[in-house]
Amino acid sequence: MKIGMVGAGRMGVGLLRRLVKKGHEGIVYDSDPEATARLNTDGIPVALSLEELVNSLSKPRVVWVMVPAAATGGVIEKLTPLLAPGDTVVDGGNTFYRDDVARSKELARQGIHYVDVGTSGGVYGAERGFCLMIGGEKTAVERLDPLFAALAPGAHAAQRTEGRTGPLGREEHGYVHCGPAGAGHFVKMVHNGVEYGQMAALAEGMAILAHANVGTVERVLDAETAPLAGAEFYTYEIAVDAVMEAWRRGSVVSSWLVDLTAAALHGDPELSEFSGRVADSGEGRWALQAAIDEGVPAHVLSAALLERFASRGNGDYGFKALSAMRRAFGGHIEKTVTS
């Protein structure tokens, strides 16, 4: 099967390379010529325009859009007039699932199929395979099954769940049809919310380990500094990088995330190249909004999302307000923290 890929970023390139490796054909277009330039050595054809991309495909055509969520609507708007009834648009980015519902209805009026594919696997997906969470009408999804099977990791990526018998389901290969339009991105939205929580828990645990020597640090004795009870119990110089290596092996919390963290710590245990300002691309916010709408408690997700806001200085004004209040009612003077 031949597809057109719009977007030559890390994920788009990875998807296309894996498809070609698995025997499919592809052509790519990106509005940034530099993005497509690095594909030339891989023998993947590059279209110079959306028109050229679409015209190079046989009907019914499949065009996979892999661009940032903010740009997806504009790309699909330009793409739609070039397509014909029976063609399929696949959105593999991190689109808000409600936008999928609207786009699916609009394209359906023109006889064009729309499939939303939540895609997880990051920069390693080209080799390891991508976990795919798919939304859309059944017939359109089934027609693209060879593509999804090629992109997914395959059943060998994990041991079969105890109790499962009979033929392997698609989900056991690493891809799942979650429901109608928007369902794929809804599941991916929740997936990324879970990811936020897992990352936050691991990072906070690492920070506690890194500060296990706080009892050896001289503390000022004044009314503005909380005393450390039991300083003798916090005298450990723990090598966090070594702990991560140990946790990779046999620990209940061992995971690919721990593997990646151990690799990041190797050679740079202090993580000195990072500023600690953590971005959020929207999925955590949307997942939290869904939890609110559903009346589902999501304490960990919300704390992890708000922690990202704080990392970027978005809480600084509130912290200043706290200092102002303390000085106003108690004459407390802000202390400068040097470590």
mmCIF file with all atom_site columns, C-alpha atoms in Angstrom, residues 5 11-25 44 124-132 147-157 173:
data_model
loop_
_atom_site.group_PDB
_atom_site.id
_atom_site.type_symbol
_atom_site.label_atom_id
_atom_site.label_alt_id
_atom_site.label_comp_id
_atom_site.label_asym_id
_atom_site.label_entity_id
_atom_site.label_seq_id
_atom_site.pdbx_PDB_ins_code
_atom_site.Cartn_x
_atom_site.Cartn_y
_atom_site.Cartn_z
_atom_site.occupancy
_atom_site.B_iso_or_equiv
_atom_site.pdbx_formal_charge
_atom_site.auth_seq_id
_atom_site.auth_comp_id
_atom_site.auth_asym_id
_atom_site.auth_atom_id
_atom_site.pdbx_PDB_model_num
ATOM 1  C CA . MET A 1 5   ? 2.767  11.581  4.571  1.00 0.00 ? 5   MET A CA 1
ATOM 2  C CA . MET A 1 11  ? 7.296  11.121  14.232 1.00 0.00 ? 11  MET A CA 1
ATOM 3  C CA . GLY A 1 12  ? 6.342  11.482  10.570 1.00 0.00 ? 12  GLY A CA 1
ATOM 4  C CA . VAL A 1 13  ? 9.791  10.385  9.459  1.00 0.00 ? 13  VAL A CA 1
ATOM 5  C CA . GLY A 1 14  ? 9.763  7.449   11.863 1.00 0.00 ? 14  GLY A CA 1
ATOM 6  C CA . LEU A 1 15  ? 6.369  6.255   10.680 1.00 0.00 ? 15  LEU A CA 1
ATOM 7  C CA . LEU A 1 16  ? 7.300  6.478   7.024  1.00 0.00 ? 16  LEU A CA 1
ATOM 8  C CA . ARG A 1 17  ? 10.633 4.724   7.497  1.00 0.00 ? 17  ARG A CA 1
ATOM 9  C CA . ARG A 1 18  ? 8.988  1.844   9.316  1.00 0.00 ? 18  ARG A CA 1
ATOM 10 C CA . LEU A 1 19  ? 6.298  1.487   6.644  1.00 0.00 ? 19  LEU A CA 1
ATOM 11 C CA . VAL A 1 20  ? 8.870  1.426   3.856  1.00 0.00 ? 20  VAL A CA 1
ATOM 12 C CA . LYS A 1 21  ? 10.975 -1.074  5.800  1.00 0.00 ? 21  LYS A CA 1
ATOM 13 C CA . LYS A 1 22  ? 7.893  -3.305  6.068  1.00 0.00 ? 22  LYS A CA 1
ATOM 14 C CA . GLY A 1 23  ? 7.289  -3.273  2.315  1.00 0.00 ? 23  GLY A CA 1
ATOM 15 C CA . HIS A 1 24  ? 4.889  -0.373  1.837  1.00 0.00 ? 24  HIS A CA 1
ATOM 16 C CA . GLU A 1 25  ? 5.488  2.704   -0.292 1.00 0.00 ? 25  GLU A CA 1
ATOM 17 C CA . ILE A 1 44  ? 11.826 8.139   0.098  1.00 0.00 ? 44  ILE A CA 1
ATOM 18 C CA . TYR A 1 124 ? 12.321 4.862   18.942 1.00 0.00 ? 124 TYR A CA 1
ATOM 19 C CA . GLY A 1 125 ? 9.147  3.845   17.129 1.00 0.00 ? 125 GLY A CA 1
ATOM 20 C CA . ALA A 1 126 ? 10.785 3.340   13.748 1.00 0.00 ? 126 ALA A CA 1
ATOM 21 C CA . GLU A 1 127 ? 12.691 0.385   15.199 1.00 0.00 ? 127 GLU A CA 1
ATOM 22 C CA . ARG A 1 128 ? 10.546 -0.744  18.138 1.00 0.00 ? 128 ARG A CA 1
ATOM 23 C CA . GLY A 1 129 ? 7.175  -0.121  16.542 1.00 0.00 ? 129 GLY A CA 1
ATOM 24 C CA . PHE A 1 130 ? 4.391  2.293   17.440 1.00 0.00 ? 130 PHE A CA 1
ATOM 25 C CA . CYS A 1 131 ? 1.461  1.688   19.765 1.00 0.00 ? 131 CYS A CA 1
ATOM 26 C CA . LEU A 1 132 ? -1.613 2.869   17.850 1.00 0.00 ? 132 LEU A CA 1
ATOM 27 C CA . LEU A 1 147 ? -0.562 -0.179  7.532  1.00 0.00 ? 147 LEU A CA 1
ATOM 28 C CA . PHE A 1 148 ? -1.395 -0.411  11.219 1.00 0.00 ? 148 PHE A CA 1
ATOM 29 C CA . ALA A 1 149 ? -0.037 -3.959  11.445 1.00 0.00 ? 149 ALA A CA 1
ATOM 30 C CA . ALA A 1 150 ? 3.225  -2.816  9.854  1.00 0.00 ? 150 ALA A CA 1
ATOM 31 C CA . LEU A 1 151 ? 3.606  0.140   12.208 1.00 0.00 ? 151 LEU A CA 1
ATOM 32 C CA . ALA A 1 152 ? 2.763  -1.737  15.413 1.00 0.00 ? 152 ALA A CA 1
ATOM 33 C CA . PRO A 1 153 ? 5.446  -3.530  17.469 1.00 0.00 ? 153 PRO A CA 1
ATOM 34 C CA . GLY A 1 154 ? 3.916  -6.987  16.999 1.00 0.00 ? 154 GLY A CA 1
ATOM 35 C CA . ALA A 1 155 ? 2.881  -9.646  19.474 1.00 0.00 ? 155 ALA A CA 1
ATOM 36 C CA . HIS A 1 156 ? 6.493  -10.563 20.225 1.00 0.00 ? 156 HIS A CA 1
ATOM 37 C CA . ALA A 1 157 ? 6.995  -7.193  21.969 1.00 0.00 ? 157 ALA A CA 1
ATOM 38 C CA . HIS A 1 173 ? 0.072  -6.741  18.263 1.00 0.00 ? 173 HIS A CA 1
#
